[in-house]
PDB file of C-alpha atoms in Angstrom:
ATOM      1  CA  MET A   6     -25.578 -70.643 -38.570  1.00 45.00           C
ATOM      2  CA  LYS A   7     -22.740 -69.308 -36.435  1.00 44.00           C
ATOM      3  CA  LEU A   8     -23.921 -65.736 -37.017  1.00 47.00           C
ATOM      4  CA  ASN A   9     -27.459 -66.672 -35.958  1.00 56.00           C
ATOM      5  CA  HIS A  10     -26.112 -68.287 -32.763  1.00 48.00           C
ATOM      6  CA  PHE A  11     -23.987 -65.192 -32.081  1.00 56.00           C
ATOM      7  CA  THR A  12     -27.036 -62.915 -32.590  1.00 63.00           C
ATOM      8  CA  LYS A  13     -29.115 -64.987 -30.172  1.00 53.00           C
ATOM      9  CA  SER A  14     -26.345 -64.792 -27.583  1.00 49.00           C
ATOM     10  CA  ILE A  15     -26.144 -60.992 -27.927  1.00 62.00           C
ATOM     11  CA  ASN A  16     -29.925 -60.663 -27.617  1.00 61.00           C
ATOM     12  CA  LEU A  17     -29.883 -62.850 -24.521  1.00 56.00           C
ATOM     13  CA  ILE A  18     -27.143 -60.693 -22.944  1.00 57.00           C
ATOM     14  CA  LEU A  19     -29.030 -57.479 -23.757  1.00 70.00           C
ATOM     15  CA  PHE A  20     -32.250 -58.908 -22.336  1.00 72.00           C
ATOM     16  CA  ASN A  21     -30.476 -59.908 -19.120  1.00 78.00           C
ATOM     17  CA  LEU A  22     -28.793 -56.507 -19.014  1.00 81.00           C
ATOM     18  CA  HIS A  23     -32.195 -54.831 -18.780  1.00 84.00           C
ATOM     19  CA  PHE A  24     -33.141 -57.251 -16.045  1.00 89.00           C
ATOM     20  CA  PHE A  25     -30.022 -56.454 -14.043  1.00 86.00           C
ATOM     21  CA  LEU A  26     -30.532 -52.724 -14.473  1.00 90.00           C
ATOM     22  CA  LEU A  27     -33.926 -53.298 -12.865  1.00 92.00           C
ATOM     23  CA  ILE A  28     -32.248 -55.316 -10.099  1.00 92.00           C
ATOM     24  CA  ILE A  29     -29.773 -52.479  -9.472  1.00 92.00           C
ATOM     25  CA  ILE A  30     -32.589 -49.921  -9.269  1.00 94.00           C
ATOM     26  CA  LEU A  31     -34.573 -52.173  -6.901  1.00 94.00           C
ATOM     27  CA  LEU A  32     -31.480 -52.749  -4.759  1.00 94.00           C
ATOM     28  CA  ILE A  33     -30.799 -49.018  -4.455  1.00 94.00           C
ATOM     29  CA  ILE A  34     -34.438 -48.201  -3.664  1.00 94.00           C
ATOM     30  CA  THR A  35     -34.640 -50.825  -0.917  1.00 91.00           C
ATOM     31  CA  ARG A  36     -31.329 -49.891   0.742  1.00 91.00           C
ATOM     32  CA  ILE A  37     -30.429 -46.241   0.121  1.00 89.00           C
ATOM     33  CA  GLY A  38     -32.654 -45.011   2.967  1.00 85.00           C
ATOM     34  CA  TYR A  39     -30.344 -46.752   5.470  1.00 82.00           C
ATOM     35  CA  TRP A  40     -26.984 -45.800   3.956  1.00 81.00           C
ATOM     36  CA  ASN A  41     -26.449 -42.789   6.219  1.00 75.00           C
ATOM     37  CA  LEU A  42     -28.015 -44.289   9.366  1.00 74.00           C
ATOM     38  CA  ILE A  43     -25.269 -44.993  11.898  1.00 69.00           C
ATOM     39  CA  LEU A  44     -27.087 -47.745  13.777  1.00 63.00           C
ATOM     40  CA  VAL A  45     -29.749 -50.009  12.281  1.00 62.00           C
ATOM     41  CA  GLU A  46     -32.094 -51.528  14.854  1.00 61.00           C
ATOM     42  CA  GLY A  47     -29.432 -51.183  17.558  1.00 59.00           C
ATOM     43  CA  GLN A  48     -27.018 -53.582  15.772  1.00 70.00           C
ATOM     44  CA  TRP A  49     -23.510 -52.735  16.935  1.00 78.00           C
ATOM     45  CA  ASP A  50     -21.556 -55.432  15.045  1.00 84.00           C
ATOM     46  CA  GLU A  51     -21.051 -53.302  11.952  1.00 88.00           C
ATOM     47  CA  ILE A  52     -19.690 -50.376  14.002  1.00 89.00           C
ATOM     48  CA  THR A  53     -17.425 -52.725  15.971  1.00 89.00           C
ATOM     49  CA  TYR A  54     -15.934 -54.149  12.760  1.00 93.00           C
ATOM     50  CA  LEU A  55     -15.512 -50.663  11.291  1.00 92.00           C
ATOM     51  CA  ILE A  56     -13.541 -49.660  14.382  1.00 91.00           C
ATOM     52  CA  ALA A  57     -11.383 -52.780  13.969  1.00 93.00           C
ATOM     53  CA  GLY A  58     -10.832 -51.936  10.287  1.00 93.00           C
ATOM     54  CA  ARG A  59      -9.866 -48.383  11.189  1.00 93.00           C
ATOM     55  CA  GLU A  60      -7.420 -49.580  13.851  1.00 94.00           C
ATOM     56  CA  ILE A  61      -5.748 -52.034  11.445  1.00 93.00           C
ATOM     57  CA  LEU A  62      -5.458 -49.259   8.865  1.00 93.00           C
ATOM     58  CA  LYS A  63      -3.677 -47.174  11.510  1.00 93.00           C
ATOM     59  CA  GLY A  64      -1.158 -49.987  12.055  1.00 91.00           C
ATOM     60  CA  LYS A  65      -2.662 -51.408  15.238  1.00 93.00           C
ATOM     61  CA  ILE A  66      -2.170 -55.144  15.806  1.00 92.00           C
ATOM     62  CA  PRO A  67      -5.225 -57.374  16.342  1.00 93.00           C
ATOM     63  CA  TYR A  68      -5.313 -59.358  19.631  1.00 90.00           C
ATOM     64  CA  ILE A  69      -2.678 -57.015  21.128  1.00 91.00           C
ATOM     65  CA  ASP A  70      -3.780 -53.387  20.580  1.00 92.00           C
ATOM     66  CA  PHE A  71      -7.459 -54.342  20.335  1.00 88.00           C
ATOM     67  CA  TYR A  72      -9.413 -57.546  20.679  1.00 85.00           C
ATOM     68  CA  GLU A  73     -12.198 -59.227  18.722  1.00 84.00           C
ATOM     69  CA  ILE A  74     -12.933 -62.966  18.299  1.00 83.00           C
ATOM     70  CA  LYS A  75     -12.494 -62.711  14.532  1.00 88.00           C
ATOM     71  CA  THR A  76      -9.651 -63.248  12.093  1.00 91.00           C
ATOM     72  CA  VAL A  77      -8.303 -60.481   9.875  1.00 91.00           C
ATOM     73  CA  PHE A  78     -10.321 -61.987   6.989  1.00 94.00           C
ATOM     74  CA  SER A  79     -13.480 -60.722   8.708  1.00 94.00           C
ATOM     75  CA  PHE A  80     -12.216 -57.142   8.658  1.00 94.00           C
ATOM     76  CA  PHE A  81     -11.159 -56.792   4.992  1.00 95.00           C
ATOM     77  CA  PRO A  82     -14.401 -55.064   3.847  1.00 96.00           C
ATOM     78  CA  TYR A  83     -14.256 -52.766   6.876  1.00 96.00           C
ATOM     79  CA  ILE A  84     -10.605 -51.906   6.205  1.00 96.00           C
ATOM     80  CA  VAL A  85     -11.611 -50.843   2.672  1.00 96.00           C
ATOM     81  CA  ALA A  86     -14.549 -48.813   4.035  1.00 95.00           C
ATOM     82  CA  SER A  87     -12.238 -47.108   6.541  1.00 94.00           C
ATOM     83  CA  ILE A  88     -10.252 -45.567   3.686  1.00 95.00           C
ATOM     84  CA  PHE A  89     -13.196 -43.295   2.891  1.00 93.00           C
ATOM     85  CA  GLU A  90     -14.244 -40.224   4.832  1.00 91.00           C
ATOM     86  CA  ASN A  91     -17.814 -41.425   5.400  1.00 90.00           C
ATOM     87  CA  LYS A  92     -17.191 -44.971   6.555  1.00 91.00           C
ATOM     88  CA  ILE A  93     -20.870 -45.750   7.187  1.00 90.00           C
ATOM     89  CA  ILE A  94     -21.954 -44.962   3.618  1.00 91.00           C
ATOM     90  CA  ALA A  95     -18.875 -46.771   2.269  1.00 93.00           C
ATOM     91  CA  ILE A  96     -19.594 -50.042   4.118  1.00 93.00           C
ATOM     92  CA  ARG A  97     -23.307 -49.903   3.218  1.00 93.00           C
ATOM     93  CA  ILE A  98     -22.425 -49.450  -0.467  1.00 94.00           C
ATOM     94  CA  LEU A  99     -19.927 -52.321  -0.257  1.00 95.00           C
ATOM     95  CA  GLY A 100     -22.639 -54.479   1.319  1.00 94.00           C
ATOM     96  CA  SER A 101     -25.024 -53.552  -1.505  1.00 94.00           C
ATOM     97  CA  ILE A 102     -22.374 -54.458  -4.099  1.00 95.00           C
ATOM     98  CA  SER A 103     -21.931 -57.836  -2.393  1.00 95.00           C
ATOM     99  CA  ILE A 104     -25.681 -58.454  -2.627  1.00 94.00           C
ATOM    100  CA  LEU A 105     -25.638 -57.420  -6.315  1.00 93.00           C
ATOM    101  CA  ILE A 106     -22.807 -59.848  -7.112  1.00 92.00           C
ATOM    102  CA  SER A 107     -24.628 -62.576  -5.168  1.00 92.00           C
ATOM    103  CA  THR A 108     -27.838 -61.884  -7.104  1.00 92.00           C
ATOM    104  CA  TYR A 109     -25.985 -62.340 -10.384  1.00 88.00           C
ATOM    105  CA  LEU A 110     -24.456 -65.626  -9.210  1.00 89.00           C
ATOM    106  CA  LEU A 111     -27.853 -66.773  -7.946  1.00 89.00           C
ATOM    107  CA  PHE A 112     -29.390 -65.948 -11.333  1.00 89.00           C
ATOM    108  CA  LEU A 113     -26.786 -68.014 -13.193  1.00 85.00           C
ATOM    109  CA  GLN A 114     -27.291 -71.033 -10.944  1.00 87.00           C
ATOM    110  CA  CYS A 115     -31.087 -70.918 -10.907  1.00 87.00           C
ATOM    111  CA  ARG A 116     -31.225 -70.498 -14.685  1.00 87.00           C
ATOM    112  CA  GLN A 117     -29.118 -73.617 -15.161  1.00 86.00           C
ATOM    113  CA  LEU A 118     -31.082 -75.619 -12.596  1.00 84.00           C
ATOM    114  CA  SER A 119     -34.526 -74.514 -13.752  1.00 83.00           C
ATOM    115  CA  ASN A 120     -35.391 -71.771 -16.253  1.00 86.00           C
ATOM    116  CA  GLU A 121     -34.842 -68.056 -16.736  1.00 87.00           C
ATOM    117  CA  ASN A 122     -38.230 -66.928 -15.410  1.00 89.00           C
ATOM    118  CA  ILE A 123     -37.899 -68.808 -12.117  1.00 86.00           C
ATOM    119  CA  ALA A 124     -34.317 -67.533 -11.857  1.00 89.00           C
ATOM    120  CA  LYS A 125     -35.551 -63.935 -12.154  1.00 90.00           C
ATOM    121  CA  ILE A 126     -38.314 -64.471  -9.602  1.00 88.00           C
ATOM    122  CA  THR A 127     -35.762 -65.975  -7.199  1.00 88.00           C
ATOM    123  CA  CYS A 128     -33.492 -62.946  -7.661  1.00 91.00           C
ATOM    124  CA  PHE A 129     -36.329 -60.515  -6.904  1.00 92.00           C
ATOM    125  CA  LEU A 130     -37.157 -62.528  -3.776  1.00 88.00           C
ATOM    126  CA  PHE A 131     -33.493 -62.533  -2.754  1.00 90.00           C
ATOM    127  CA  ILE A 132     -33.380 -58.731  -3.014  1.00 92.00           C
ATOM    128  CA  GLY A 133     -36.647 -58.556  -1.065  1.00 88.00           C
ATOM    129  CA  LEU A 134     -35.352 -60.772   1.728  1.00 85.00           C
ATOM    130  CA  ASN A 135     -32.207 -58.679   2.101  1.00 88.00           C
ATOM    131  CA  SER A 136     -34.200 -55.443   2.142  1.00 87.00           C
ATOM    132  CA  SER A 137     -35.536 -56.360   5.583  1.00 81.00           C
ATOM    133  CA  ILE A 138     -34.262 -54.043   8.316  1.00 80.00           C
ATOM    134  CA  GLU A 139     -32.310 -56.916   9.925  1.00 76.00           C
ATOM    135  CA  TYR A 140     -30.049 -57.026   6.841  1.00 80.00           C
ATOM    136  CA  GLN A 141     -29.640 -53.307   6.185  1.00 85.00           C
ATOM    137  CA  SER A 142     -26.417 -53.073   8.189  1.00 86.00           C
ATOM    138  CA  SER A 143     -23.462 -54.578   6.326  1.00 88.00           C
ATOM    139  CA  GLY A 144     -22.570 -57.457   8.614  1.00 88.00           C
ATOM    140  CA  ILE A 145     -20.065 -60.162   7.765  1.00 91.00           C
ATOM    141  CA  THR A 146     -22.829 -62.472   6.494  1.00 87.00           C
ATOM    142  CA  LEU A 147     -23.515 -60.114   3.569  1.00 90.00           C
ATOM    143  CA  PHE A 148     -19.902 -60.412   2.470  1.00 95.00           C
ATOM    144  CA  ILE A 149     -19.801 -64.213   2.540  1.00 92.00           C
ATOM    145  CA  TYR A 150     -22.821 -64.546   0.201  1.00 92.00           C
ATOM    146  CA  PRO A 151     -20.666 -64.479  -2.990  1.00 93.00           C
ATOM    147  CA  PHE A 152     -18.240 -67.053  -1.585  1.00 94.00           C
ATOM    148  CA  LEU A 153     -21.068 -69.426  -0.655  1.00 90.00           C
ATOM    149  CA  LEU A 154     -22.604 -69.103  -4.118  1.00 91.00           C
ATOM    150  CA  LEU A 155     -19.246 -69.654  -5.827  1.00 93.00           C
ATOM    151  CA  ILE A 156     -18.798 -72.802  -3.725  1.00 92.00           C
ATOM    152  CA  SER A 157     -22.252 -74.115  -4.632  1.00 89.00           C
ATOM    153  CA  HIS A 158     -21.754 -73.243  -8.316  1.00 89.00           C
ATOM    154  CA  THR A 159     -18.466 -75.139  -8.471  1.00 92.00           C
ATOM    155  CA  LEU A 160     -19.865 -78.160  -6.636  1.00 90.00           C
ATOM    156  CA  ILE A 161     -23.050 -78.334  -8.723  1.00 88.00           C
ATOM    157  CA  PHE A 162     -21.820 -77.427 -12.215  1.00 88.00           C
ATOM    158  CA  GLY A 163     -18.025 -77.693 -12.174  1.00 89.00           C
ATOM    159  CA  LYS A 164     -15.976 -80.771 -12.897  1.00 91.00           C
ATOM    160  CA  LYS A 165     -14.876 -82.508  -9.717  1.00 91.00           C
ATOM    161  CA  ASN A 166     -11.194 -82.296 -10.611  1.00 95.00           C
ATOM    162  CA  SER A 167      -8.266 -81.330  -8.401  1.00 95.00           C
ATOM    163  CA  ASN A 168      -8.160 -77.679  -9.508  1.00 95.00           C
ATOM    164  CA  ASN A 169     -11.857 -77.020  -8.883  1.00 95.00           C
ATOM    165  CA  LEU A 170     -11.848 -78.786  -5.523  1.00 96.00           C
ATOM    166  CA  PHE A 171      -8.759 -76.841  -4.492  1.00 97.00           C
ATOM    167  CA  ILE A 172     -10.771 -73.666  -5.225  1.00 96.00           C
ATOM    168  CA  VAL A 173     -13.756 -75.035  -3.258  1.00 95.00           C
ATOM    169  CA  GLY A 174     -11.477 -75.766  -0.305  1.00 97.00           C
ATOM    170  CA  PHE A 175      -9.907 -72.299  -0.530  1.00 97.00           C
ATOM    171  CA  LEU A 176     -13.289 -70.523  -0.672  1.00 96.00           C
ATOM    172  CA  THR A 177     -14.679 -72.667   2.145  1.00 94.00           C
ATOM    173  CA  SER A 178     -11.692 -71.771   4.300  1.00 96.00           C
ATOM    174  CA  VAL A 179     -12.164 -68.048   3.583  1.00 96.00           C
ATOM    175  CA  VAL A 180     -15.825 -68.307   4.632  1.00 92.00           C
ATOM    176  CA  CYS A 181     -14.886 -70.120   7.844  1.00 90.00           C
ATOM    177  CA  LEU A 182     -12.160 -67.582   8.628  1.00 93.00           C
ATOM    178  CA  MET A 183     -14.577 -64.715   8.046  1.00 92.00           C
ATOM    179  CA  ARG A 184     -17.231 -66.315  10.245  1.00 86.00           C
ATOM    180  CA  LEU A 185     -15.647 -68.820  12.603  1.00 81.00           C
ATOM    181  CA  ASN A 186     -18.999 -70.353  13.511  1.00 77.00           C
ATOM    182  CA  PHE A 187     -19.428 -71.491   9.881  1.00 81.00           C
ATOM    183  CA  TYR A 188     -16.794 -74.215  10.271  1.00 81.00           C
ATOM    184  CA  PRO A 189     -19.421 -77.018   9.811  1.00 81.00           C
ATOM    185  CA  LEU A 190     -19.501 -75.951   6.145  1.00 84.00           C
ATOM    186  CA  ALA A 191     -16.048 -77.480   5.688  1.00 89.00           C
ATOM    187  CA  ILE A 192     -17.292 -80.761   7.172  1.00 87.00           C
ATOM    188  CA  VAL A 193     -20.492 -80.766   5.089  1.00 85.00           C
ATOM    189  CA  ASN A 194     -18.506 -80.197   1.870  1.00 90.00           C
ATOM    190  CA  PHE A 195     -16.114 -82.993   2.851  1.00 92.00           C
ATOM    191  CA  ILE A 196     -19.026 -85.405   3.371  1.00 90.00           C
ATOM    192  CA  LEU A 197     -20.616 -84.378   0.051  1.00 89.00           C
ATOM    193  CA  LEU A 198     -17.376 -84.963  -1.836  1.00 93.00           C
ATOM    194  CA  ILE A 199     -16.924 -88.450  -0.379  1.00 92.00           C
ATOM    195  CA  PHE A 200     -20.462 -89.852  -0.271  1.00 90.00           C
ATOM    196  CA  ILE A 201     -22.366 -87.881  -2.937  1.00 87.00           C
ATOM    197  CA  PHE A 202     -19.769 -86.967  -5.576  1.00 89.00           C
ATOM    198  CA  LYS A 203     -17.534 -89.960  -4.729  1.00 91.00           C
ATOM    199  CA  VAL A 204     -14.267 -88.214  -5.611  1.00 93.00           C
ATOM    200  CA  ASN A 205     -10.918 -89.961  -5.298  1.00 94.00           C
ATOM    201  CA  ILE A 206      -8.232 -89.430  -2.662  1.00 94.00           C
ATOM    202  CA  LYS A 207      -6.202 -87.059  -4.886  1.00 94.00           C
ATOM    203  CA  GLU A 208      -9.185 -84.726  -5.250  1.00 95.00           C
ATOM    204  CA  ILE A 209      -9.954 -84.919  -1.521  1.00 96.00           C
ATOM    205  CA  LEU A 210      -6.361 -83.919  -0.800  1.00 97.00           C
ATOM    206  CA  SER A 211      -6.744 -80.968  -3.186  1.00 97.00           C
ATOM    207  CA  TYR A 212      -9.819 -79.845  -1.243  1.00 96.00           C
ATOM    208  CA  ILE A 213      -7.919 -80.148   2.056  1.00 96.00           C
ATOM    209  CA  LEU A 214      -4.858 -78.305   0.733  1.00 97.00           C
ATOM    210  CA  GLY A 215      -7.029 -75.515  -0.647  1.00 97.00           C
ATOM    211  CA  GLY A 216      -8.702 -75.241   2.740  1.00 96.00           C
ATOM    212  CA  LEU A 217      -5.411 -75.111   4.604  1.00 97.00           C
ATOM    213  CA  LEU A 218      -3.859 -72.417   2.402  1.00 97.00           C
ATOM    214  CA  PRO A 219      -5.733 -69.340   3.792  1.00 96.00           C
ATOM    215  CA  LEU A 220      -5.231 -70.591   7.350  1.00 94.00           C
ATOM    216  CA  ILE A 221      -1.503 -71.133   6.789  1.00 96.00           C
ATOM    217  CA  LEU A 222      -1.178 -67.691   5.181  1.00 95.00           C
ATOM    218  CA  PHE A 223      -2.996 -66.032   8.073  1.00 94.00           C
ATOM    219  CA  VAL A 224      -0.968 -67.775  10.784  1.00 94.00           C
ATOM    220  CA  SER A 225       2.352 -67.390   8.921  1.00 95.00           C
ATOM    221  CA  VAL A 226       1.953 -63.685   8.172  1.00 93.00           C
ATOM    222  CA  TYR A 227       0.765 -62.877  11.705  1.00 94.00           C
ATOM    223  CA  SER A 228       3.561 -64.954  13.298  1.00 93.00           C
ATOM    224  CA  SER A 229       6.206 -63.299  11.109  1.00 93.00           C
ATOM    225  CA  LEU A 230       5.016 -59.786  11.991  1.00 91.00           C
ATOM    226  CA  VAL A 231       4.299 -60.249  15.702  1.00 91.00           C
ATOM    227  CA  ASN A 232       6.563 -61.630  18.410  1.00 91.00           C
ATOM    228  CA  ASN A 233       5.110 -64.893  19.764  1.00 91.00           C
ATOM    229  CA  GLY A 234       2.387 -64.478  17.146  1.00 90.00           C
ATOM    230  CA  PHE A 235       1.506 -68.171  17.032  1.00 92.00           C
ATOM    231  CA  TYR A 236       1.067 -68.344  20.792  1.00 91.00           C
ATOM    232  CA  ILE A 237      -1.018 -65.128  20.785  1.00 91.00           C
ATOM    233  CA  LEU A 238      -3.318 -66.581  18.118  1.00 91.00           C
ATOM    234  CA  TYR A 239      -3.664 -69.814  20.054  1.00 87.00           C
ATOM    235  CA  GLU A 240      -4.358 -68.119  23.391  1.00 84.00           C
ATOM    236  CA  SER A 241      -6.370 -65.097  22.269  1.00 81.00           C
ATOM    237  CA  LEU A 242      -8.267 -66.470  19.279  1.00 81.00           C
ATOM    238  CA  PHE A 243      -8.479 -70.259  19.315  1.00 78.00           C
ATOM    239  CA  LEU A 244      -9.050 -70.818  23.044  1.00 74.00           C
ATOM    240  CA  ASN A 245     -11.557 -67.962  23.289  1.00 73.00           C
ATOM    241  CA  MET A 246     -13.375 -69.206  20.196  1.00 71.00           C
ATOM    242  CA  MET A 247     -13.748 -72.637  21.784  1.00 68.00           C
ATOM    243  CA  ALA A 248     -14.818 -71.124  25.087  1.00 62.00           C
ATOM    244  CA  ALA A 249     -17.464 -69.037  23.300  1.00 58.00           C
ATOM    245  CA  GLY A 250     -19.011 -72.203  21.866  1.00 53.00           C
ATOM    246  CA  ASN A 251     -19.161 -71.175  18.215  1.00 52.00           C
ATOM    247  CA  TYR A 252     -20.709 -74.504  17.240  1.00 50.00           C
ATOM    248  CA  ILE A 253     -23.739 -73.503  19.337  1.00 51.00           C
ATOM    249  CA  ASN A 254     -23.785 -70.107  17.616  1.00 56.00           C
ATOM    250  CA  TYR A 255     -23.812 -71.848  14.222  1.00 54.00           C
ATOM    251  CA  LEU A 256     -26.857 -73.928  15.152  1.00 59.00           C
ATOM    252  CA  TRP A 257     -28.540 -70.860  16.659  1.00 57.00           C
ATOM    253  CA  HIS A 258     -27.979 -68.784  13.506  1.00 56.00           C
ATOM    254  CA  THR A 259     -29.277 -71.625  11.329  1.00 59.00           C
ATOM    255  CA  ARG A 260     -32.430 -71.793  13.436  1.00 58.00           C
ATOM    256  CA  GLU A 261     -32.870 -68.004  13.279  1.00 54.00           C
ATOM    257  CA  ILE A 262     -32.544 -67.987   9.469  1.00 54.00           C
ATOM    258  CA  ILE A 263     -35.196 -70.712   9.148  1.00 58.00           C
ATOM    259  CA  ILE A 264     -37.542 -68.888  11.532  1.00 58.00           C
ATOM    260  CA  TYR A 265     -36.973 -65.631   9.617  1.00 51.00           C
ATOM    261  CA  LEU A 266     -37.821 -67.242   6.269  1.00 52.00           C
ATOM    262  CA  PHE A 267     -41.002 -68.855   7.569  1.00 56.00           C
ATOM    263  CA  ASP A 268     -42.072 -65.693   9.388  1.00 54.00           C
ATOM    264  CA  ASP A 269     -42.673 -63.697   6.201  1.00 52.00           C
ATOM    265  CA  ILE A 270     -44.610 -64.438   2.997  1.00 50.00           C
ATOM    266  CA  VAL A 271     -41.594 -63.398   0.881  1.00 50.00           C
ATOM    267  CA  GLY A 272     -39.442 -65.913   2.745  1.00 52.00           C
ATOM    268  CA  VAL A 273     -42.005 -68.685   2.248  1.00 54.00           C
ATOM    269  CA  ILE A 274     -42.193 -67.933  -1.493  1.00 53.00           C
ATOM    270  CA  PHE A 275     -38.375 -67.873  -1.681  1.00 52.00           C
ATOM    271  CA  LEU A 276     -38.165 -71.306  -0.037  1.00 56.00           C
ATOM    272  CA  PHE A 277     -40.934 -72.631  -2.271  1.00 58.00           C
ATOM    273  CA  SER A 278     -39.209 -71.406  -5.458  1.00 53.00           C
ATOM    274  CA  THR A 279     -35.895 -72.851  -4.238  1.00 54.00           C
ATOM    275  CA  LEU A 280     -37.533 -76.260  -3.779  1.00 58.00           C
ATOM    276  CA  ILE A 281     -38.999 -76.047  -7.289  1.00 56.00           C
ATOM    277  CA  ILE A 282     -35.534 -75.303  -8.704  1.00 49.00           C
ATOM    278  CA  ILE A 283     -33.905 -78.177  -6.777  1.00 50.00           C
ATOM    279  CA  PHE A 284     -36.518 -80.819  -7.564  1.00 52.00           C
TER     280      PHE A 284
END
């Protein structure tokens, strides 16, 4: 009986392996044509972040030697890409790897919520949506996909204990520090934990502590390395972030994503399949 169960598990893994080989091939086909293109549709964000990554790698200090309304968390993928000679190809490949990891996480969640066939269709649609020219440059959003899916996986399938909620808080904080205008995610998760999952105060505190940890690490490390580092972060990052109205940017991006999905048949099918999985 145990051997039969083991054999079924192996067959299932091999079957999914073929599926993911197909996903990898599809991902490469839909993205490789843009890997060596410096600018995609005139989008300068990727180049700006690559320059920031290069400057950090050279020992330059953010908010003093160069300025960008982002935390260092935003620049990690671009720092890695800056190690390589061809930084453009490197960051595009890293973006593709992020999409591949996200597709795998999406497959796992959709299979548990619905069935394997719908999960595979959703993955193909996800690859199709990200093959659009708007998503060919490796912007920060591509790199937060895995974090968002890990958060949703833990909230939907994981036990709502202190350890898991600490992880959710930590991942949520990383997302918000990578994209400052995603801070409503922390509030939404907090509301879900209280009113939907009805967790106790100990678990809420674990979520809050997990969320504070990346922020404390960022501020502590920067303040220890830079004279008046805390004041520089407050004046150069926090005040400018508030002045830029990132909460408006968050609502604007949300609206743009919805418009984008409804503007294309692939997006409509993706939304439709997502609703089927949820309900």
